[in-house]
Amino acid sequence: MSFEYSERIKSLPPYLFAQIDKKKKEKIAQGVDVIDLGVGDPDMPTPEPIVKAMQRAVEKPEHHRYPSYEGMLSFREAVAEFYRRRFGVFLDPEKEVITLIGSKEGIAHFPLAFINPDDVVLCPDPAYPVYKIGTLFAGGVPYIMPLKEENNFLPDFKSIPKDVLKRAKIIWVNYPNNPTSAVADESFYRELIDWARENNIIVASDLAYSEIYFGNQKPMSILQIDGAKEVAIEFHSLSKTYNMTGWRIGMAVGNEKLISGLGKVKTNVDSGQFQAIQEAGITALKMPESELQKIREVYRQRREAMVKALQDAGLEVYSSTATFYLWVKVPKGYTSAQFVSLLLDECGIVCTPGNGFGEHGEGYFRISLTLPTERLLEAAERIRKLKI
Ligand SMILES: *Cc1c(COP(=O)(O)O)cnc(C)c1O
């Protein structure tokens, strides 16, 4: 028997972390106290009221049957209420909100609803890899928009050539950004929406980190911009906000036709998210601001301590007021891969090389603040001893 992978699978970029994963396992086997700053997965547990709500919900027989495809209306109403309270954005829970099995699921499926073969999708780089891979799976062509430090890691969408624009159907943006931690302001979003309306391009915004912020300026939703609902869909998630990555619950909101297109894909691929999880999600979305403030405060303290310690160790950290990532410059004389390798070999520290997020991530590496401060500082101390 000889089964061949599809061209789609064969054309996937090589898994850049395979070598790191292997080396990490070897180090652990050798008894090295490995500090893993690689994974973007909150270390803190899901808040207790959410867990309790899940325990109650799981006992209800009505939740044991197939859920509705588009999600429980009560969950979608809670999403709309969250958007109203947090962003001042009004959504029709029936038509402008859909439940996702984690936002990754929606991000990956969305191009299937709007992309024909050879249509272009404008993808930032460095970025969460799913924008590009979802495009490829739909037969689309990713067009790379480099995110450069001199532009505060915002894409220069106005410089995209005319012939590309003509074929472009979707532009992806993600602020607060993974991996660079950059934030976008109102004028960026306003120009983007005006430009997208002029060029008939769908704006797909990924707002996974909207609640992980430390400055006075709260990150905004793109739907706060006038006219955004004509062209925009926004993907959001309970994963990072409420320490719920394992639960797989997210949502897409925005333009009715865009939501309904995604819904048509999902109706034919999955059968919705377990209602008990949605019910627990309602409890999450209704949690008082003070609970989120506690989570933010933990990340804020870690960020402050770690940025200072890394600077003392001679590293240059991109200054940001959001996300639980640090985007750090690789010292002169190394590539991202070489330096990350050195950190693992010499310090027992796992970090993510910038080029793992695309070629324009070269020259940087990403640190996740998803470990207690003392472990972060231990990692910084090991780096300091390298004397780079
Ligand atoms: C973590 C993350 C998500 C959210 O993923 P879920 O599938 O909702 O857990 C989406 N986008 C980015 C950029 C992320 O880092």
Short mmCIF file of C-alpha atoms and ligand atoms in Angstrom, two decimals:
data_model
loop_
_atom_site.label_atom_id
_atom_site.label_comp_id
_atom_site.label_asym_id
_atom_site.label_seq_id
_atom_site.Cartn_x
_atom_site.Cartn_y
_atom_site.Cartn_z
CA MET A 1 0.00 0.00 0.00
CA SER A 2 1.33 3.46 -0.72
CA PHE A 3 -0.74 6.42 0.29
CA GLU A 4 0.49 9.84 -0.72
CA TYR A 5 -0.27 12.97 1.22
CA SER A 6 -2.23 15.56 -0.72
CA GLU A 7 -0.33 18.42 -2.36
CA ARG A 8 -1.95 20.61 0.27
CA ILE A 9 -0.25 18.70 3.07
CA LYS A 10 2.98 18.27 1.16
CA SER A 11 3.19 22.01 0.57
CA LEU A 12 3.00 22.87 4.30
CA PRO A 13 6.10 24.70 5.51
CA PRO A 14 8.49 22.52 7.52
CA TYR A 15 7.74 22.43 11.23
CA LEU A 16 10.45 24.74 12.50
CA PHE A 17 10.12 23.72 16.11
CA ALA A 18 10.72 20.01 15.50
CA GLN A 19 14.44 20.40 16.16
CA ILE A 20 13.86 22.48 19.28
CA ASP A 21 11.31 19.98 20.60
CA LYS A 22 13.80 17.16 20.08
CA LYS A 23 16.63 19.03 21.77
CA LYS A 24 14.38 20.02 24.66
CA LYS A 25 13.49 16.38 25.29
CA GLU A 26 17.18 15.42 25.21
CA LYS A 27 18.04 18.13 27.74
CA ILE A 28 15.27 17.04 30.09
CA ALA A 29 16.43 13.42 29.77
CA GLN A 30 19.93 14.59 30.75
CA GLY A 31 18.45 16.08 33.90
CA VAL A 32 18.72 19.75 32.86
CA ASP A 33 16.24 22.04 34.61
CA VAL A 34 14.73 23.33 31.36
CA ILE A 35 12.81 26.63 31.49
CA ASP A 36 10.26 26.68 28.68
CA LEU A 37 9.47 30.22 27.56
CA GLY A 38 8.23 28.97 24.21
CA VAL A 39 4.57 28.20 24.59
CA GLY A 40 1.85 30.87 24.41
CA ASP A 41 -0.40 29.10 26.86
CA PRO A 42 -1.42 30.73 30.18
CA ASP A 43 -0.03 28.88 33.22
CA MET A 44 -2.73 30.14 35.57
CA PRO A 45 -5.86 28.02 36.05
CA THR A 46 -9.30 28.95 34.72
CA PRO A 47 -11.08 31.08 37.37
CA GLU A 48 -13.14 28.97 39.75
CA PRO A 49 -16.61 30.39 38.95
CA ILE A 50 -16.16 29.22 35.35
CA VAL A 51 -15.10 25.73 36.41
CA LYS A 52 -18.06 25.54 38.83
CA ALA A 53 -20.46 26.66 36.07
CA MET A 54 -19.10 23.89 33.86
CA GLN A 55 -19.61 21.29 36.60
CA ARG A 56 -23.26 22.28 36.92
CA ALA A 57 -23.81 22.51 33.17
CA VAL A 58 -22.35 19.13 32.38
CA GLU A 59 -25.08 17.44 34.44
CA LYS A 60 -27.92 18.88 32.38
CA PRO A 61 -29.30 16.31 29.91
CA GLU A 62 -30.34 19.02 27.44
CA HIS A 63 -26.64 19.70 26.89
CA HIS A 64 -25.93 16.06 26.02
CA ARG A 65 -27.58 16.32 22.61
CA TYR A 66 -26.27 18.02 19.46
CA PRO A 67 -25.78 21.74 19.99
CA SER A 68 -26.99 24.27 17.43
CA TYR A 69 -24.50 24.96 14.63
CA GLU A 70 -24.28 28.69 15.18
CA GLY A 71 -24.01 28.38 18.96
CA MET A 72 -26.49 28.86 21.80
CA LEU A 73 -28.35 32.13 21.55
CA SER A 74 -27.61 32.76 25.23
CA PHE A 75 -23.86 32.49 24.56
CA ARG A 76 -24.10 34.78 21.54
CA GLU A 77 -26.10 37.25 23.66
CA ALA A 78 -23.35 37.17 26.28
CA VAL A 79 -20.79 37.89 23.54
CA ALA A 80 -22.87 40.84 22.31
CA GLU A 81 -23.15 42.13 25.88
CA PHE A 82 -19.36 41.78 26.34
CA TYR A 83 -18.77 43.78 23.15
CA ARG A 84 -21.23 46.46 24.23
CA ARG A 85 -19.73 46.79 27.71
CA ARG A 86 -16.07 46.58 26.70
CA PHE A 87 -15.99 48.30 23.29
CA GLY A 88 -19.30 50.16 22.99
CA VAL A 89 -20.02 48.01 19.92
CA PHE A 90 -23.61 46.88 19.32
CA LEU A 91 -24.09 43.44 17.75
CA ASP A 92 -27.19 41.51 16.77
CA PRO A 93 -26.60 38.19 18.56
CA GLU A 94 -28.72 36.35 15.98
CA LYS A 95 -26.92 37.53 12.87
CA GLU A 96 -23.64 39.14 13.84
CA VAL A 97 -22.22 36.58 16.29
CA ILE A 98 -21.23 32.95 15.84
CA THR A 99 -19.74 30.50 18.37
CA LEU A 100 -16.41 28.92 17.43
CA ILE A 101 -14.59 25.83 18.69
CA GLY A 102 -11.72 28.12 19.65
CA SER A 103 -10.92 31.02 17.37
CA LYS A 104 -8.23 29.02 15.52
CA GLU A 105 -11.03 26.90 14.11
CA GLY A 106 -12.82 29.96 12.72
CA ILE A 107 -9.63 31.58 11.42
CA ALA A 108 -8.68 28.39 9.56
CA HIS A 109 -12.16 27.86 8.10
CA PHE A 110 -13.01 31.45 7.16
CA PRO A 111 -11.15 31.56 3.79
CA LEU A 112 -13.13 28.51 2.61
CA ALA A 113 -16.22 30.71 2.56
CA PHE A 114 -14.81 33.57 0.47
CA ILE A 115 -11.69 32.43 -1.39
CA ASN A 116 -11.64 30.87 -4.85
CA PRO A 117 -8.49 29.32 -6.32
CA ASP A 118 -5.85 31.99 -6.98
CA ASP A 119 -7.58 34.70 -4.95
CA VAL A 120 -5.07 36.60 -2.85
CA VAL A 121 -5.15 36.84 0.94
CA LEU A 122 -3.01 39.56 2.50
CA CYS A 123 -1.14 37.98 5.42
CA PRO A 124 1.16 39.72 7.91
CA ASP A 125 4.62 38.28 8.59
CA PRO A 126 5.73 37.51 11.29
CA ALA A 127 2.34 36.16 12.37
CA TYR A 128 0.21 33.44 13.86
CA PRO A 129 0.70 30.77 11.15
CA VAL A 130 -3.00 29.95 10.71
CA TYR A 131 -3.76 32.97 8.47
CA LYS A 132 -1.41 31.68 5.80
CA ILE A 133 -2.22 28.00 6.18
CA GLY A 134 -6.01 28.61 6.12
CA THR A 135 -5.42 30.52 2.87
CA LEU A 136 -3.41 27.69 1.32
CA PHE A 137 -5.97 25.07 2.38
CA ALA A 138 -8.65 27.11 0.59
CA GLY A 139 -6.54 27.24 -2.60
CA GLY A 140 -5.80 30.92 -2.12
CA VAL A 141 -2.48 32.69 -2.53
CA PRO A 142 -0.97 34.37 0.54
CA TYR A 143 0.63 37.75 -0.16
CA ILE A 144 3.10 38.60 2.57
CA MET A 145 2.90 41.99 4.31
CA PRO A 146 6.14 42.44 6.27
CA LEU A 147 5.72 43.80 9.80
CA LYS A 148 8.70 46.02 10.49
CA GLU A 149 9.85 47.59 13.72
CA GLU A 150 10.23 51.01 12.06
CA ASN A 151 6.46 50.87 11.34
CA ASN A 152 5.70 49.66 14.87
CA PHE A 153 4.96 46.27 13.35
CA LEU A 154 1.92 47.57 11.45
CA PRO A 155 1.48 46.45 7.82
CA ASP A 156 1.99 49.07 5.10
CA PHE A 157 -1.17 48.06 3.22
CA LYS A 158 -1.07 51.21 1.10
CA SER A 159 2.10 50.02 -0.64
CA ILE A 160 0.52 46.82 -1.95
CA PRO A 161 0.83 46.77 -5.77
CA LYS A 162 -2.34 47.41 -7.83
CA ASP A 163 -2.31 44.02 -9.57
CA VAL A 164 -2.16 42.26 -6.19
CA LEU A 165 -4.95 44.43 -4.82
CA LYS A 166 -7.20 43.48 -7.72
CA ARG A 167 -6.95 39.82 -6.75
CA ALA A 168 -7.03 40.41 -2.99
CA LYS A 169 -10.15 39.33 -1.09
CA ILE A 170 -9.11 39.32 2.58
CA ILE A 171 -6.60 41.19 4.75
CA TRP A 172 -5.61 39.76 8.15
CA VAL A 173 -4.67 41.98 11.08
CA ASN A 174 -3.92 40.99 14.68
CA TYR A 175 -3.48 43.63 17.42
CA PRO A 176 -2.41 43.33 20.19
CA ASN A 177 -0.05 41.22 18.12
CA ASN A 178 1.37 37.76 18.52
CA PRO A 179 4.38 37.47 18.28
CA THR A 180 5.60 41.10 18.30
CA SER A 181 3.34 42.36 21.15
CA ALA A 182 2.66 45.52 19.08
CA VAL A 183 -0.63 47.41 19.43
CA ALA A 184 -2.63 49.33 16.83
CA ASP A 185 -4.29 52.68 17.38
CA GLU A 186 -7.51 54.18 16.12
CA SER A 187 -5.95 56.01 13.16
CA PHE A 188 -4.46 52.75 11.84
CA TYR A 189 -7.83 51.01 11.98
CA ARG A 190 -9.62 53.99 10.46
CA GLU A 191 -7.27 54.12 7.47
CA LEU A 192 -7.51 50.36 7.08
CA ILE A 193 -11.31 50.38 7.03
CA ASP A 194 -11.47 53.28 4.55
CA TRP A 195 -8.94 51.56 2.30
CA ALA A 196 -10.75 48.20 2.53
CA ARG A 197 -14.08 49.81 1.59
CA GLU A 198 -12.49 51.55 -1.40
CA ASN A 199 -10.92 48.31 -2.59
CA ASN A 200 -13.73 45.92 -1.69
CA ILE A 201 -11.53 43.83 0.63
CA ILE A 202 -12.69 41.89 3.68
CA VAL A 203 -10.91 42.89 6.90
CA ALA A 204 -10.40 39.93 9.20
CA SER A 205 -9.24 41.07 12.63
CA ASP A 206 -7.88 38.69 15.28
CA LEU A 207 -8.45 40.22 18.73
CA ALA A 208 -7.35 37.28 20.91
CA TYR A 209 -5.28 39.52 23.22
CA SER A 210 -7.66 42.44 23.75
CA GLU A 211 -7.77 41.94 27.53
CA ILE A 212 -4.05 41.44 28.12
CA TYR A 213 -3.01 45.09 28.34
CA PHE A 214 -1.10 47.29 30.80
CA GLY A 215 -1.26 50.84 29.52
CA ASN A 216 -3.97 53.44 30.06
CA GLN A 217 -5.15 52.92 26.52
CA LYS A 218 -7.25 49.75 26.26
CA PRO A 219 -6.84 47.86 22.97
CA MET A 220 -9.79 48.55 20.70
CA SER A 221 -12.04 46.42 18.52
CA ILE A 222 -11.94 47.21 14.81
CA LEU A 223 -15.75 47.35 14.96
CA GLN A 224 -15.47 50.61 16.91
CA ILE A 225 -14.56 52.30 13.61
CA ASP A 226 -17.46 53.85 11.66
CA GLY A 227 -18.33 51.72 8.66
CA ALA A 228 -16.30 48.71 9.88
CA LYS A 229 -19.36 46.48 9.94
CA GLU A 230 -19.62 46.80 6.16
CA VAL A 231 -16.30 45.03 5.61
CA ALA A 232 -15.02 43.50 8.84
CA ILE A 233 -15.20 40.25 10.77
CA GLU A 234 -13.44 39.96 14.11
CA PHE A 235 -12.24 36.73 15.69
CA HIS A 236 -12.08 36.61 19.46
CA SER A 237 -11.53 33.95 22.05
CA LEU A 238 -11.96 33.14 25.70
CA SER A 239 -8.60 31.33 25.62
CA LYS A 240 -6.21 34.10 26.65
CA THR A 241 -8.64 36.39 28.50
CA TYR A 242 -9.89 33.77 30.97
CA ASN A 243 -7.07 31.17 30.94
CA MET A 244 -9.29 28.81 28.93
CA THR A 245 -7.03 27.58 26.12
CA GLY A 246 -7.97 23.95 26.78
CA TRP A 247 -11.71 24.56 26.63
CA ARG A 248 -11.86 25.49 22.91
CA ILE A 249 -14.33 28.31 22.94
CA GLY A 250 -14.24 31.47 20.84
CA MET A 251 -16.42 33.62 18.63
CA ALA A 252 -16.54 35.60 15.41
CA VAL A 253 -18.49 38.84 15.24
CA GLY A 254 -19.19 41.54 12.68
CA ASN A 255 -20.62 41.78 9.17
CA GLU A 256 -23.70 39.60 8.76
CA LYS A 257 -22.74 38.14 5.38
CA LEU A 258 -19.21 37.31 6.56
CA ILE A 259 -20.57 35.60 9.69
CA SER A 260 -23.12 33.69 7.66
CA GLY A 261 -20.46 32.54 5.15
CA LEU A 262 -18.33 31.17 7.95
CA GLY A 263 -21.47 29.55 9.36
CA LYS A 264 -22.10 27.76 6.05
CA VAL A 265 -18.62 26.20 6.18
CA LYS A 266 -19.04 25.18 9.79
CA THR A 267 -22.48 23.62 9.27
CA ASN A 268 -20.81 21.26 6.83
CA VAL A 269 -17.70 20.54 8.87
CA ASP A 270 -18.57 20.47 12.57
CA SER A 271 -21.70 20.33 14.67
CA GLY A 272 -21.06 23.16 17.07
CA GLN A 273 -19.43 23.41 20.49
CA PHE A 274 -20.60 21.39 23.54
CA GLN A 275 -23.32 23.48 25.15
CA ALA A 276 -21.95 22.98 28.67
CA ILE A 277 -18.76 24.73 27.54
CA GLN A 278 -20.81 27.57 26.08
CA GLU A 279 -22.70 27.85 29.36
CA ALA A 280 -19.43 28.09 31.28
CA GLY A 281 -18.36 30.63 28.63
CA ILE A 282 -21.36 32.79 29.54
CA THR A 283 -20.16 32.83 33.16
CA ALA A 284 -16.71 33.85 31.90
CA LEU A 285 -18.00 36.68 29.70
CA LYS A 286 -20.02 38.03 32.64
CA MET A 287 -17.13 38.01 35.12
CA PRO A 288 -16.49 41.35 36.77
CA GLU A 289 -13.65 43.51 35.47
CA SER A 290 -11.84 43.07 38.79
CA GLU A 291 -11.17 39.39 37.96
CA LEU A 292 -9.55 40.32 34.66
CA GLN A 293 -7.59 43.03 36.42
CA LYS A 294 -6.05 40.38 38.70
CA ILE A 295 -4.85 38.36 35.70
CA ARG A 296 -3.49 41.49 34.02
CA GLU A 297 -1.65 42.48 37.17
CA VAL A 298 0.19 39.15 37.24
CA TYR A 299 1.38 39.61 33.64
CA ARG A 300 2.22 43.26 34.25
CA GLN A 301 4.52 42.38 37.16
CA ARG A 302 6.16 39.57 35.21
CA ARG A 303 6.66 41.84 32.18
CA GLU A 304 8.18 44.65 34.20
CA ALA A 305 10.58 42.34 36.05
CA MET A 306 11.58 40.38 32.96
CA VAL A 307 12.12 43.36 30.66
CA LYS A 308 14.46 44.91 33.21
CA ALA A 309 16.33 41.65 33.81
CA LEU A 310 16.78 41.03 30.08
CA GLN A 311 18.00 44.58 29.53
CA ASP A 312 20.50 44.06 32.36
CA ALA A 313 21.61 40.91 30.52
CA GLY A 314 22.32 43.05 27.45
CA LEU A 315 19.23 42.26 25.36
CA GLU A 316 16.99 44.70 23.53
CA VAL A 317 13.25 44.15 24.13
CA TYR A 318 10.52 45.77 22.01
CA SER A 319 8.63 48.08 24.31
CA SER A 320 4.93 47.26 24.49
CA THR A 321 1.90 47.57 26.72
CA ALA A 322 0.00 44.42 25.73
CA THR A 323 0.08 40.62 25.35
CA PHE A 324 2.06 38.15 27.46
CA TYR A 325 4.93 38.07 24.97
CA LEU A 326 8.28 39.78 24.79
CA TRP A 327 9.72 40.30 21.30
CA VAL A 328 13.46 40.41 21.73
CA LYS A 329 16.26 41.28 19.30
CA VAL A 330 18.80 38.56 18.62
CA PRO A 331 22.31 39.82 19.50
CA LYS A 332 24.62 40.73 16.63
CA GLY A 333 26.35 37.83 14.92
CA TYR A 334 23.55 35.27 15.36
CA THR A 335 20.52 34.19 13.35
CA SER A 336 17.29 33.60 15.27
CA ALA A 337 17.75 29.84 15.01
CA GLN A 338 21.39 29.99 16.14
CA PHE A 339 20.64 32.13 19.18
CA VAL A 340 17.64 30.09 20.26
CA SER A 341 19.83 27.00 19.91
CA LEU A 342 22.52 28.61 22.04
CA LEU A 343 19.96 29.48 24.73
CA LEU A 344 18.85 25.88 24.89
CA ASP A 345 22.38 24.41 24.82
CA GLU A 346 24.07 26.82 27.21
CA CYS A 347 21.19 27.95 29.45
CA GLY A 348 18.53 25.23 29.25
CA ILE A 349 16.02 27.83 28.07
CA VAL A 350 13.42 27.25 25.34
CA CYS A 351 12.35 30.31 23.31
CA THR A 352 10.62 30.60 19.95
CA PRO A 353 12.81 31.80 17.05
CA GLY A 354 11.28 34.77 15.22
CA ASN A 355 11.53 33.08 11.83
CA GLY A 356 9.13 30.39 13.12
CA PHE A 357 6.46 33.06 12.53
CA GLY A 358 7.62 33.88 9.00
CA GLU A 359 10.79 35.12 7.31
CA HIS A 360 10.34 38.67 8.57
CA GLY A 361 10.58 37.43 12.15
CA GLU A 362 14.28 36.75 11.49
CA GLY A 363 16.49 38.68 13.89
CA TYR A 364 14.11 38.30 16.83
CA PHE A 365 12.94 35.68 19.31
CA ARG A 366 9.78 35.46 21.41
CA ILE A 367 9.53 34.92 25.13
CA SER A 368 6.21 33.98 26.77
CA LEU A 369 5.50 35.39 30.21
CA THR A 370 3.56 32.28 31.13
CA LEU A 371 5.76 31.22 34.03
CA PRO A 372 6.02 32.63 37.56
CA THR A 373 8.31 35.66 37.97
CA GLU A 374 11.00 33.70 39.83
CA ARG A 375 11.36 31.27 36.92
CA LEU A 376 11.51 34.15 34.44
CA LEU A 377 14.20 35.85 36.50
CA GLU A 378 16.13 32.58 36.78
CA ALA A 379 16.07 32.41 32.97
CA ALA A 380 17.28 36.02 32.66
CA GLU A 381 20.08 35.31 35.15
CA ARG A 382 21.26 32.33 33.09
CA ILE A 383 21.29 34.58 30.00
CA ARG A 384 23.21 37.30 31.86
CA LYS A 385 25.94 34.77 32.66
CA LEU A 386 26.41 34.21 28.91
CA LYS A 387 27.90 37.72 28.77
CA ILE A 388 26.68 38.53 25.27
C1 LIG B 1 -3.88 32.14 21.03
C2 LIG B 1 -4.24 32.82 19.77
C3 LIG B 1 -5.51 32.67 19.22
C4 LIG B 1 -6.60 31.95 19.97
O1 LIG B 1 -6.64 30.63 19.77
P1 LIG B 1 -7.88 29.76 20.27
O2 LIG B 1 -8.07 28.82 19.15
O3 LIG B 1 -9.06 30.64 20.49
O4 LIG B 1 -7.40 29.11 21.53
C5 LIG B 1 -5.82 33.35 18.07
N1 LIG B 1 -4.93 34.15 17.48
C6 LIG B 1 -3.72 34.34 17.99
C7 LIG B 1 -2.79 35.30 17.33
C8 LIG B 1 -3.32 33.67 19.14
O5 LIG B 1 -2.09 33.84 19.62
#
